[in-house]
XYZ file of C-alpha atoms in Angstrom:
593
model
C 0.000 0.000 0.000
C 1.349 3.661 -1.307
C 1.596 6.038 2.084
C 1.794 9.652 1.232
C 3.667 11.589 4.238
C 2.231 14.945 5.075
C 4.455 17.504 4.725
C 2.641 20.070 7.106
C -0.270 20.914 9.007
C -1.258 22.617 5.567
C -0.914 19.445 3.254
C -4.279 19.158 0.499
C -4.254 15.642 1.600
C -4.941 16.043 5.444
C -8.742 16.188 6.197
C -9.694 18.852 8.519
C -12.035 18.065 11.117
C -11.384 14.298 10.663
C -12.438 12.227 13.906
C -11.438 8.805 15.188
C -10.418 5.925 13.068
C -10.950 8.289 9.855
C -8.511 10.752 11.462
C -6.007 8.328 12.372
C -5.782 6.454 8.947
C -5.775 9.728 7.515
C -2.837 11.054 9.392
C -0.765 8.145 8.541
C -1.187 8.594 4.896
C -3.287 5.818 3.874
C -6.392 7.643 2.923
C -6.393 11.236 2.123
C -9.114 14.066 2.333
C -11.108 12.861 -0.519
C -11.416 9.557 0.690
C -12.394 11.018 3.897
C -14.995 13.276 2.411
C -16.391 10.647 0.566
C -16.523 8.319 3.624
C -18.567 11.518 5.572
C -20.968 12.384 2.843
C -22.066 9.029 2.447
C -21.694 8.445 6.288
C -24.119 12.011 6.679
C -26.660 10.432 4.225
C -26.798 7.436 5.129
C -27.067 8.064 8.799
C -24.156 5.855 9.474
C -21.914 6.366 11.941
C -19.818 2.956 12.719
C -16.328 4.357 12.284
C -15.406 0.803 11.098
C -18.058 1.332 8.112
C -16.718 4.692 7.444
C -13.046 3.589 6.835
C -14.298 1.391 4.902
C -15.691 3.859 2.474
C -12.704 5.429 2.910
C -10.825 2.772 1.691
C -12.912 1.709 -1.353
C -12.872 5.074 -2.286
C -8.723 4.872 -2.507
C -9.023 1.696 -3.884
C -11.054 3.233 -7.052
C -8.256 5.983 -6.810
C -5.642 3.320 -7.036
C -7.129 1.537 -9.834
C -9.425 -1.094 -8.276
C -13.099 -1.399 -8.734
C -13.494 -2.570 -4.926
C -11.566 -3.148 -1.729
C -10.590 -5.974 -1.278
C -10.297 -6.236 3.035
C -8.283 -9.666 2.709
C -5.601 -7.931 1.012
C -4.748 -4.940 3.421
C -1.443 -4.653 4.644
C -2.663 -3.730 8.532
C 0.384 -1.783 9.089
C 1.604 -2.391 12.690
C 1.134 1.289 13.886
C -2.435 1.969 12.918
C -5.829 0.401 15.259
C -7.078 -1.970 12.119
C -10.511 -3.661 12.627
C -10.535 -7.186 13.371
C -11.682 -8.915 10.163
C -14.638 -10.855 10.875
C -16.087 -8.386 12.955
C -15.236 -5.637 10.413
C -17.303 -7.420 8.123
C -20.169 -8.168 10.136
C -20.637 -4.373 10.585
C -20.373 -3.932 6.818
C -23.257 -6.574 6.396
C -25.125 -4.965 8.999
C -24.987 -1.246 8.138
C -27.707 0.571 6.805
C -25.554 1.468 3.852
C -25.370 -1.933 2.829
C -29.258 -2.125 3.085
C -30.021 0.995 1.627
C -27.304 -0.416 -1.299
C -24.932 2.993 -1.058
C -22.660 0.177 -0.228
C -21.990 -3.657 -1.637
C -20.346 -6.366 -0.646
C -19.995 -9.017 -2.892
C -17.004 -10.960 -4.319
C -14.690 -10.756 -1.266
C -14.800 -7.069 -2.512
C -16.424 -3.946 -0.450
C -17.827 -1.745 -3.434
C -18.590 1.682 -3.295
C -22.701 1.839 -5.877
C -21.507 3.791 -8.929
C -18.750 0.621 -9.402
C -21.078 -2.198 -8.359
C -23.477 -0.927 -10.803
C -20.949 -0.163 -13.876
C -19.589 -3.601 -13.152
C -22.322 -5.613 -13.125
C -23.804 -3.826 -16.616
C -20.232 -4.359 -18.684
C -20.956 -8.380 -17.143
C -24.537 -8.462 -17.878
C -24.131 -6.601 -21.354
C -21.665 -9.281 -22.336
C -23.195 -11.963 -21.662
C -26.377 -11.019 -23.266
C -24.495 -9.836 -26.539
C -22.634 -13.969 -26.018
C -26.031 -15.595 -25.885
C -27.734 -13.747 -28.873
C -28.768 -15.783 -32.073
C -25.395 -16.277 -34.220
C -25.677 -14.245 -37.151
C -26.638 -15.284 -40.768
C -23.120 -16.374 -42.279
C -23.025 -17.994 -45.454
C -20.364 -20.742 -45.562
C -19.688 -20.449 -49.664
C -18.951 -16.599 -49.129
C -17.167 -17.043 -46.169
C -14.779 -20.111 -47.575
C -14.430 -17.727 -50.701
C -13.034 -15.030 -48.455
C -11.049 -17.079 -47.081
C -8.945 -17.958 -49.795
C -8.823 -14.778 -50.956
C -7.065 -13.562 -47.713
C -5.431 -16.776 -46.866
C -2.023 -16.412 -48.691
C 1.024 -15.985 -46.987
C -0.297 -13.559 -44.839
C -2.902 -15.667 -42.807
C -1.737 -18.573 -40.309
C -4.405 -20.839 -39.076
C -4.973 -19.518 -35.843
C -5.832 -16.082 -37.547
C -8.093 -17.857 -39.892
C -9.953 -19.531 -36.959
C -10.215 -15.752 -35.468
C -11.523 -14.354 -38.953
C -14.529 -17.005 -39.121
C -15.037 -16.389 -35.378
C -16.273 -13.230 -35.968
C -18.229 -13.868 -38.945
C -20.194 -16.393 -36.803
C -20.249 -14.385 -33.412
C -21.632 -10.589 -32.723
C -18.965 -10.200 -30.460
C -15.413 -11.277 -30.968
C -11.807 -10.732 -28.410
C -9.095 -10.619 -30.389
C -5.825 -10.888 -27.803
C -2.329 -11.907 -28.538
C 1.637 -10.477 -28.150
C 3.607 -8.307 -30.104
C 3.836 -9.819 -33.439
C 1.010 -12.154 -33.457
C -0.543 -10.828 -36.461
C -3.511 -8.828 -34.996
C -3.852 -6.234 -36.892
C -3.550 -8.388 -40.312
C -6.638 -10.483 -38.568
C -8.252 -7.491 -38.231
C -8.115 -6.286 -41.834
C -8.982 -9.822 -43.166
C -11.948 -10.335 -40.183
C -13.404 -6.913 -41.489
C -13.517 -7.573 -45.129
C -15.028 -11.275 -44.632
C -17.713 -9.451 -41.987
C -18.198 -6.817 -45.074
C -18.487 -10.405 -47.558
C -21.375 -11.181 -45.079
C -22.914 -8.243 -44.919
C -23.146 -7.327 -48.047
C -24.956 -10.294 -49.199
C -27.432 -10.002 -46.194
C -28.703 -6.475 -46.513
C -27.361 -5.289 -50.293
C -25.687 -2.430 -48.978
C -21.601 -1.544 -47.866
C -20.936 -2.290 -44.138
C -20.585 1.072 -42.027
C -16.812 0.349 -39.866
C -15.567 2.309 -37.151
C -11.845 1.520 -35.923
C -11.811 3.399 -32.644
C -8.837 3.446 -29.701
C -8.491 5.006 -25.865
C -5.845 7.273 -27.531
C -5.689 9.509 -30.939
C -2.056 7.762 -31.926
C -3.772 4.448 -31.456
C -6.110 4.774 -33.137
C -4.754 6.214 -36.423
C -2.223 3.573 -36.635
C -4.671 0.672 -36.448
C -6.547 3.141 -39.353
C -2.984 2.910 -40.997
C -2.520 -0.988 -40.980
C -5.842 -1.928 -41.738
C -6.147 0.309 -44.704
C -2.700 -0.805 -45.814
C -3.733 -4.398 -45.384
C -7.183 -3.857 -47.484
C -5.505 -2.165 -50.033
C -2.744 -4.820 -50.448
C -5.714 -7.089 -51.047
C -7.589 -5.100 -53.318
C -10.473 -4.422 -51.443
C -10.577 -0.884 -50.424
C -13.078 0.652 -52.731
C -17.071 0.681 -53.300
C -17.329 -1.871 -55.638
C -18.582 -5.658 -55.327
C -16.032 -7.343 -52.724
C -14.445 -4.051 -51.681
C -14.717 -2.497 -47.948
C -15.314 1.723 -47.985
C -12.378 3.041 -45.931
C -13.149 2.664 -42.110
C -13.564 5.626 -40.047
C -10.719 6.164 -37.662
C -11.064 7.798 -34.029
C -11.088 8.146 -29.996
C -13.437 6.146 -28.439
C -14.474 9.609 -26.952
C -15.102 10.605 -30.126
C -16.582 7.983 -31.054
C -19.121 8.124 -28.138
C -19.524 11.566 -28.790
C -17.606 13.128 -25.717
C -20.084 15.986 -24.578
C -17.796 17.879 -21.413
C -20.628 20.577 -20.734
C -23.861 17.990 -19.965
C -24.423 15.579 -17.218
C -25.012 13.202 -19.958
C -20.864 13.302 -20.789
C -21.942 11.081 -24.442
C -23.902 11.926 -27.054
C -24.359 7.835 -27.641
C -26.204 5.473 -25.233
C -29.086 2.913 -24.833
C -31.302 5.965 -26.090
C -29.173 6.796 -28.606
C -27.096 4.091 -30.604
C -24.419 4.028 -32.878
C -24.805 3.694 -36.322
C -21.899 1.168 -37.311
C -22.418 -2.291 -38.045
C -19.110 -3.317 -37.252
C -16.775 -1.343 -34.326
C -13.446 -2.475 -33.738
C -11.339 -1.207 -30.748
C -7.538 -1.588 -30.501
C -5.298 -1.391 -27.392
C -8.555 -2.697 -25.540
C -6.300 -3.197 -22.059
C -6.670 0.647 -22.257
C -9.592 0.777 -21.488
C -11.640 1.103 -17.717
C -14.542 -0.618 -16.622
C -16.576 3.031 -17.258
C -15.483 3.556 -20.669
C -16.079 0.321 -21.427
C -19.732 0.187 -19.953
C -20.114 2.972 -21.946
C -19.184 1.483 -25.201
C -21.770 -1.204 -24.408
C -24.117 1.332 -23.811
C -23.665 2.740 -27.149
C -23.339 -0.693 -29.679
C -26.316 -1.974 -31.028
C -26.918 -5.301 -30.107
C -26.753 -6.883 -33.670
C -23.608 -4.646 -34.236
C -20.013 -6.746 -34.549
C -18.239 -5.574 -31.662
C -14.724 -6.647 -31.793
C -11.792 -5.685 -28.880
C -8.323 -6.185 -29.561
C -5.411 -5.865 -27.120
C -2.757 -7.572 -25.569
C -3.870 -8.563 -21.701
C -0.565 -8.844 -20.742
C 0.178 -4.994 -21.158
C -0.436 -2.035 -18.609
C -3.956 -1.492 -17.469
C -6.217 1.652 -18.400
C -5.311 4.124 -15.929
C -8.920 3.996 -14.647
C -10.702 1.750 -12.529
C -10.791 -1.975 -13.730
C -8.664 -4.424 -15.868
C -11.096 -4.980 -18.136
C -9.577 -7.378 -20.948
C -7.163 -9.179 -18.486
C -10.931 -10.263 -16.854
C -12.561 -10.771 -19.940
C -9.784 -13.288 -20.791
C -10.180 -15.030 -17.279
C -13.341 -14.995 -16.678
C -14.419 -16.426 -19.849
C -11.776 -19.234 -19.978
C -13.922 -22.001 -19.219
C -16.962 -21.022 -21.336
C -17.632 -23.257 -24.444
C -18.878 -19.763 -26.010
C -15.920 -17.707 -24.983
C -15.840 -14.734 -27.223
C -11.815 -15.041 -26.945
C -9.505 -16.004 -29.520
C -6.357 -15.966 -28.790
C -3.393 -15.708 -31.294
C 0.135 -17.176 -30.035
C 2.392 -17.473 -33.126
C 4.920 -14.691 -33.639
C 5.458 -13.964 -36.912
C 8.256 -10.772 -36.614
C 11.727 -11.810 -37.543
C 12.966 -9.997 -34.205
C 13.868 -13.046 -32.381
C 15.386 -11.860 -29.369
C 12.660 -9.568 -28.910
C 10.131 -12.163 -29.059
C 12.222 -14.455 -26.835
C 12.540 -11.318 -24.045
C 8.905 -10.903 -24.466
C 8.163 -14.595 -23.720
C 10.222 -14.969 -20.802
C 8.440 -11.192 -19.225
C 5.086 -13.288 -19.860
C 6.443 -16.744 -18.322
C 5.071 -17.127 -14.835
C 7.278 -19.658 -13.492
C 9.748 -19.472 -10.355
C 13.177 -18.664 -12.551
C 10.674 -15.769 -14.582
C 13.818 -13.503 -13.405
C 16.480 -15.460 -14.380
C 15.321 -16.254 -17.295
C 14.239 -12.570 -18.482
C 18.162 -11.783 -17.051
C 19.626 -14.455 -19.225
C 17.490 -13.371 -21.921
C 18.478 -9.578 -21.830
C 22.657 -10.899 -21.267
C 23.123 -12.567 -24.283
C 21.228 -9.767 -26.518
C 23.362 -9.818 -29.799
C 21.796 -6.748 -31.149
C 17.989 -6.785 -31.251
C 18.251 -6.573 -27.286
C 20.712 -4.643 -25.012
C 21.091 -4.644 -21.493
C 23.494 -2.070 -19.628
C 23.253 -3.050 -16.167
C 24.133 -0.001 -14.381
C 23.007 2.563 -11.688
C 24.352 5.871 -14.117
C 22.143 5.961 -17.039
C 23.229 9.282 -17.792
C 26.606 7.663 -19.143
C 24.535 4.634 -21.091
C 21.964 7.045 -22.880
C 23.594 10.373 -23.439
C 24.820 9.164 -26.969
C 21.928 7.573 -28.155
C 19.680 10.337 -27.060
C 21.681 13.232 -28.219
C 22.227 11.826 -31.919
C 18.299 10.963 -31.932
C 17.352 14.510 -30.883
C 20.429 15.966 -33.813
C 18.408 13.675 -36.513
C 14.958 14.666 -36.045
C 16.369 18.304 -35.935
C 18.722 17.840 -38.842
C 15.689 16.268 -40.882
C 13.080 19.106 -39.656
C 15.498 22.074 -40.262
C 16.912 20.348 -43.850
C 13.524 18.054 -44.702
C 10.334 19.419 -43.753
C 7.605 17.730 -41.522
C 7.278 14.263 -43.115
C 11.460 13.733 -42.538
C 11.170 14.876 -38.897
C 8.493 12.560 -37.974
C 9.998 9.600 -39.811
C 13.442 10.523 -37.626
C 11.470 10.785 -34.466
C 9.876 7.214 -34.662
C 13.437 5.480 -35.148
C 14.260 6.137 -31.518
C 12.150 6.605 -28.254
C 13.704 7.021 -24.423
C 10.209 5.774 -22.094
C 10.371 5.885 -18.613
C 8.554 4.715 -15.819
C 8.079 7.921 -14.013
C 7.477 11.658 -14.900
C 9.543 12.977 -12.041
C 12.625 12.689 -9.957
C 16.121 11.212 -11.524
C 14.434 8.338 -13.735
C 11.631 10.418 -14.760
C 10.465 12.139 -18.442
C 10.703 15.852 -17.319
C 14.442 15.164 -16.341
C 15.205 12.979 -19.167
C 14.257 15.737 -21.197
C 16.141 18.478 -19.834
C 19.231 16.150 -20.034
C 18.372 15.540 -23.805
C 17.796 19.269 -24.462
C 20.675 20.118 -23.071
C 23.042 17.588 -24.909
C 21.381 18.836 -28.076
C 22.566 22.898 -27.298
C 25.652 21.300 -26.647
C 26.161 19.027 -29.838
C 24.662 22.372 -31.597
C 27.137 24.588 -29.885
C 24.264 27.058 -29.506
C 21.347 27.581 -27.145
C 18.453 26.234 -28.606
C 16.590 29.632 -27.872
C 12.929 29.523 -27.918
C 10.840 26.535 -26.366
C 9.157 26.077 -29.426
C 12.731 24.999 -31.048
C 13.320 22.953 -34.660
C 13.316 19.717 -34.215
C 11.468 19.649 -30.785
C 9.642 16.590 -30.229
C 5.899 16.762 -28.805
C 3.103 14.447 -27.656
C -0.497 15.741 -27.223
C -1.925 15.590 -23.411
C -5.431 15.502 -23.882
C -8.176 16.003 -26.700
C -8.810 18.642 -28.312
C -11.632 18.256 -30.598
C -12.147 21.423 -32.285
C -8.407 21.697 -33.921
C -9.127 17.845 -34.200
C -6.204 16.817 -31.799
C -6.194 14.010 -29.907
C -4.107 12.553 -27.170
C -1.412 10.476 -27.244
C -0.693 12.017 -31.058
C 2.769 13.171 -31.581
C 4.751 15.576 -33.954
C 7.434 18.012 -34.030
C 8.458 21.803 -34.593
C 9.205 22.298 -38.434
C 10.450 26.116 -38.932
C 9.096 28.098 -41.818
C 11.029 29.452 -44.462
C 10.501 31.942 -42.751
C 11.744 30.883 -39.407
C 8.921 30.684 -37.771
C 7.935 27.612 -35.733
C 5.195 25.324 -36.800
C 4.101 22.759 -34.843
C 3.635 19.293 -37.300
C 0.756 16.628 -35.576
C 0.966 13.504 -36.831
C -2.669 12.267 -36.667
C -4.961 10.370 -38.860
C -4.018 11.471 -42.930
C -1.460 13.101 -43.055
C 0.574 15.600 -40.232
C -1.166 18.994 -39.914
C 0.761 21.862 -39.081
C -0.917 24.253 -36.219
C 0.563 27.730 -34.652
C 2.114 26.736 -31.558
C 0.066 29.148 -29.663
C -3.124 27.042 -30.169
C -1.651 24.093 -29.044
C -2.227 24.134 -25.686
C -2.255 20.201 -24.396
C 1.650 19.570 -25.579
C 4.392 18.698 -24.226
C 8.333 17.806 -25.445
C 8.879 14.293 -25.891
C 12.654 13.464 -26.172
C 11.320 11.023 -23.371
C 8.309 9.603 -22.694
C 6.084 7.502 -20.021
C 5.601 4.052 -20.515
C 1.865 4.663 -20.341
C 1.844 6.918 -22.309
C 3.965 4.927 -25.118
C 0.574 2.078 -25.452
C -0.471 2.398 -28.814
C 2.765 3.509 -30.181
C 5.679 1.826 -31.356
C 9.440 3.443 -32.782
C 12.563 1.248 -34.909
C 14.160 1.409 -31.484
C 13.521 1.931 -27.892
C 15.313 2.358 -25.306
C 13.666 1.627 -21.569
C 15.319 3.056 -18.353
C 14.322 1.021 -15.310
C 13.645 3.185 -11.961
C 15.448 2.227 -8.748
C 13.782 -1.679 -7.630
C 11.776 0.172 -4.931
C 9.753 2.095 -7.417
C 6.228 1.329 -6.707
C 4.960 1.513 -10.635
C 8.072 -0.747 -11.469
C 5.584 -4.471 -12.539
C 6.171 -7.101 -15.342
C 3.603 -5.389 -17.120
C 5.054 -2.245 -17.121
C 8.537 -4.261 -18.859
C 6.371 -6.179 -20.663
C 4.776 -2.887 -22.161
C 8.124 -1.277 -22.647
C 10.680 -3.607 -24.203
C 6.786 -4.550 -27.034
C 7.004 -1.085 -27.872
C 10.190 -1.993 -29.787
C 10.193 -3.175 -33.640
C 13.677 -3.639 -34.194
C 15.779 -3.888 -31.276
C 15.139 -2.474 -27.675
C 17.807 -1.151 -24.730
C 17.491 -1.773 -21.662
C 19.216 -0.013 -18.527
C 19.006 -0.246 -15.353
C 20.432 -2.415 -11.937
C 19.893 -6.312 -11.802
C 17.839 -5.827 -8.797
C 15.692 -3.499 -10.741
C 15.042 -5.708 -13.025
C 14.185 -8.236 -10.354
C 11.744 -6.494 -9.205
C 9.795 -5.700 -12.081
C 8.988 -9.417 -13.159
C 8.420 -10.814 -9.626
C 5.924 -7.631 -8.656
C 2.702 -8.233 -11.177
C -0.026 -5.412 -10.824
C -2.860 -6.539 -8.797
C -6.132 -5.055 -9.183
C -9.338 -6.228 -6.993
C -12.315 -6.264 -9.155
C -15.129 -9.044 -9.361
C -15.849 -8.650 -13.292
C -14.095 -12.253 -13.903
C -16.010 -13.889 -11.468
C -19.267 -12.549 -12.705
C -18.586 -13.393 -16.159
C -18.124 -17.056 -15.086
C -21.533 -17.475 -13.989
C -24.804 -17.661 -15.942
C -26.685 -14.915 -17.992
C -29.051 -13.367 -15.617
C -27.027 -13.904 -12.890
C -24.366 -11.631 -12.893
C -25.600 -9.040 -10.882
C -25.539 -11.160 -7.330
């Protein structure tokens, strides 16, 4: 459990006019004045005022902070210092309280729920399920064998080919498998055999939407699968051809509405349009973003989710595919296909990759022996002085995407900036973005022999922070600073088409990006990366955050960091208490308790 430390009798985080065992926990950093808040307005409303009851509001409330759906009470550390209920009776208050009763509170699972989570849960379980037990739809098997061989080639294992008539017969299809499995080829060839279907069923071209949590996601799924179609020669309007999917946010997609209590445009009152709706980098996405998708899709719609469940979580609540994947294993109509044949030529990237996703006792050694005997596709530099094992590679990475913006233009810059890519685990202190950045800057005035002068600099990498839907911006897009003939700055995105240039002053949401979080990196990939472990006591330092990482990487990958960093990263796997896998075990009907 993370403990903040109060800094002073001023700190945001210390609730004033906290009593008892709110007030103690509180002090002692485990929950902090929201959670406290939280815990009293309920408390206030629901006329509750068993202090055991209240922490545990408290608690759930962090535990939705920290990325669970629920709190799990099994799983608390009791930390010597602190007055911790005992466990059985702590729960026999819970079952007794008049929050419970008036169902402000739930407790189901092993998990202590705070409503709006119980109830978001329990809809993404139920709305599966029901979308699972609907009618299969029409398929004919003539069309779908010609399609088949159409796509089959080279291109198309088996295991893809099982995925592509999987979602022909099914309305709702999860597509999950490692780097190089091939799922964005599936994709292309699943969507034009759906569009073979539906064409012959209703006489008319298939409406697509390829949608992602993130702008850069989103447009390079768009990319691949248009590249794939057109390699097959069925991007068009014409008899066997697919119209060229729409690319976009799922926000967008949902029709993100910040002014109205409503937030979406798109719900159960108001469904989407498209007969088929793919989303990509699905482990990005949180149980209420995904209950809102569900919301939106039209029951007879082709919903298909794609992602990797071994990757990072969504920064929300939840871990949405990773349960999916669970809690459907045993089903005889699991919606999960798995693909598990790597078909890159990067060996000892795929190796690394396996032995980060091997579960097994020697996991460590085995990802240590793995990273040791790296012949070029994988380095390690096992060191506590990354400043010495990156300063090279970062300042001739920052000199070629500002030779190729000052000498090239936009397209140059961007195709120089995607070679190489520094991610880090943190945004602050010695191992973090905003440092690694400075250090990069400066090594580039240096190598330059000149200051670089403004902030908005030639050659300056940038990633987009949030969405901005009127200049048609999204997050997680990148570009650069081209300079005018002129010499003035213009700031290149790289977004769906091709990259736009804006005025920097209208970009608002940007940041530099000679370094970048691993979170922020999902959805992205560069030629090379290079991936700086944090000291092994970093809290956000998991396999999945390596596993994440070193995937991003197409060509080869560097790591650096300390053996015992990288010790700590495969034996510490990020736990998240939720109850959506055991729900989607049981029966249709039944998922709500």
């Amino acid at each position: 459990m993370d403990l903040f430390v109060p800094t002073s009798p001023h700190d945001a985080r210390l609730a004033r006019g906290a009593t008892g065992l709110l007030a103690d926990f509180n002090l002692a950093g485990v929950v902090d004045a929201a959670d406290v808040q939280v815990a009293q307005r309920v408390g206030a409303l629901g006329e509750e005022t068993d202090e055991r009851v209240l922490l545990a509001v408290a608690l759930a409330s962090r535990s939705v902070r920290g990325g669970s759906v629920g709190l799990d009470l099994d799983a608390l550390p009791h930390l010597d210092d602190l007055a911790w209920p005992e466990l059985t009776e702590w729960t026999a208050a819970l079952r007794g309280s008049a929050l419970l009763a008036a169902g402000v509170l739930h407790l189901e699972h092993d998990l202590v729920y705070l409503d709006r989570y119980h109830r978001l849960e329990c809809q993404v379980a139920d709305d599966l399920a029901e979308r699972i037990a609907l009618a299969p739809p029409d398929a004919d098997a003539a069309v779908l064998g010609a399609t088949l061989d159409r796509v089959r080639g080279s291109h198309l294992s088996d295991e893809q080919a099982r995925a592509v008539v999987h979602a022909v017969q099914h309305h709702t299809t999860v597509l999950t498998g490692g780097p190089g499995t091939g799922k964005t080829t599936t994709v292309a060839r699943l969507v034009l055999a759906v569009a073979d279907q539906f064409a012959l069923a209703h006489q008319r071209p298939m409406s697509i939407a390829l949608a992602a949590p993130t702008g850069k996601a989103a447009t390079r799924l768009q990319e691949a699968v248009t590249q794939e179609l057109g390699a097959l020669g069925a991007l068009g309007s014409g008899p066997g051809q697919v119209p060229a999917p729409e690319s976009m946010t799922l926000h967008r997609l949902l029709g993100w509405r910040p002014d109205t209590t409503t937030r979406f445009r798109h719900g159960r009152t108001n469904r989407l349009k498209y007969d088929l709706v793919v989303v990509d980098e699905a482990s990005m996405v949180d149980l209420t973003m995904m209950a809102r998708l569900l919301d939106a899709v039209r029951p007879e719609t082709r919903l298909v989710l794609v992602g990797d469940p071994r990757q990072l979580t969504s920064v929300g609540a939840g871990a949405v595919l990773s349960d999916l994947v669970a809690g459907f294993a045993d089903h005889d109509d699991s919606p999960v296909v798995a693909l598990t044949e790597n078909h890159r030529s990067t060996e000892e990237i795929k190796a690394l990759a396996a032995a980060l996703r091997d579960d097994g006792p020697e996991a460590a050694d085995r990802v240590l022996e793995v990273l040791r005997a790296g012949t070029g596709e994988v380095e390690y530099v096992e060191t506590d002085d990354p400043v010495v094992a990156l300063r090279e590679a970062c300042t001739l990475a920052a000199l070629a995407v500002r030779e190729a913006a000052v000498s090239s233009g936009a397209d140059a810059a961007i195709e120089a900036m995607d070679r190489f890519r520094l991610l880090c685990a943190h945004r602050e202190g010695p191992h973090g973005v905003r440092a690694w950045n400075h250090h990069t800057e400066q090594w580039l005035s240096a190598a330059l022999g000149t200051p670089l002068g403004s902030g908005w600099y030639a050659g300056r990498p940038l990633l987009v922070t949030s969405n901005d839907y009127a200049l048609d911006v999204y997050n997680g897009e990148t570009g650069v600073v081209v300079p005018e003939a002129s010499g003035r700055p213009r700031a290149w995105i790289a977004g769906a088409g091709r990259p736009r240039p804006f005025a920097p002053a209208r970009l608002g949401a940007v940041e530099t990006m000679h370094a970048m979080t691993i979170h922020k990196s999902q959805g992205s990939q560069a030629k090379r990366i290079a991936v700086l472990l944090p000291a092994a006591d970093s809290r956000l330092l998991t396999r999945e955050l390596f596993y994440t990482a070193v995937t991003r990487a197409e060509e080869s990958v560097l790591v650096v960091g300390s053996e015992a960093a990288v010790r700590a990263a495969v034996d510490t796997t990020a736990q998240r208490a939720t109850g959506l896998r055991q729900r989607l075990a049981q029966p249709v009907g039944l998922q709500r308790g």
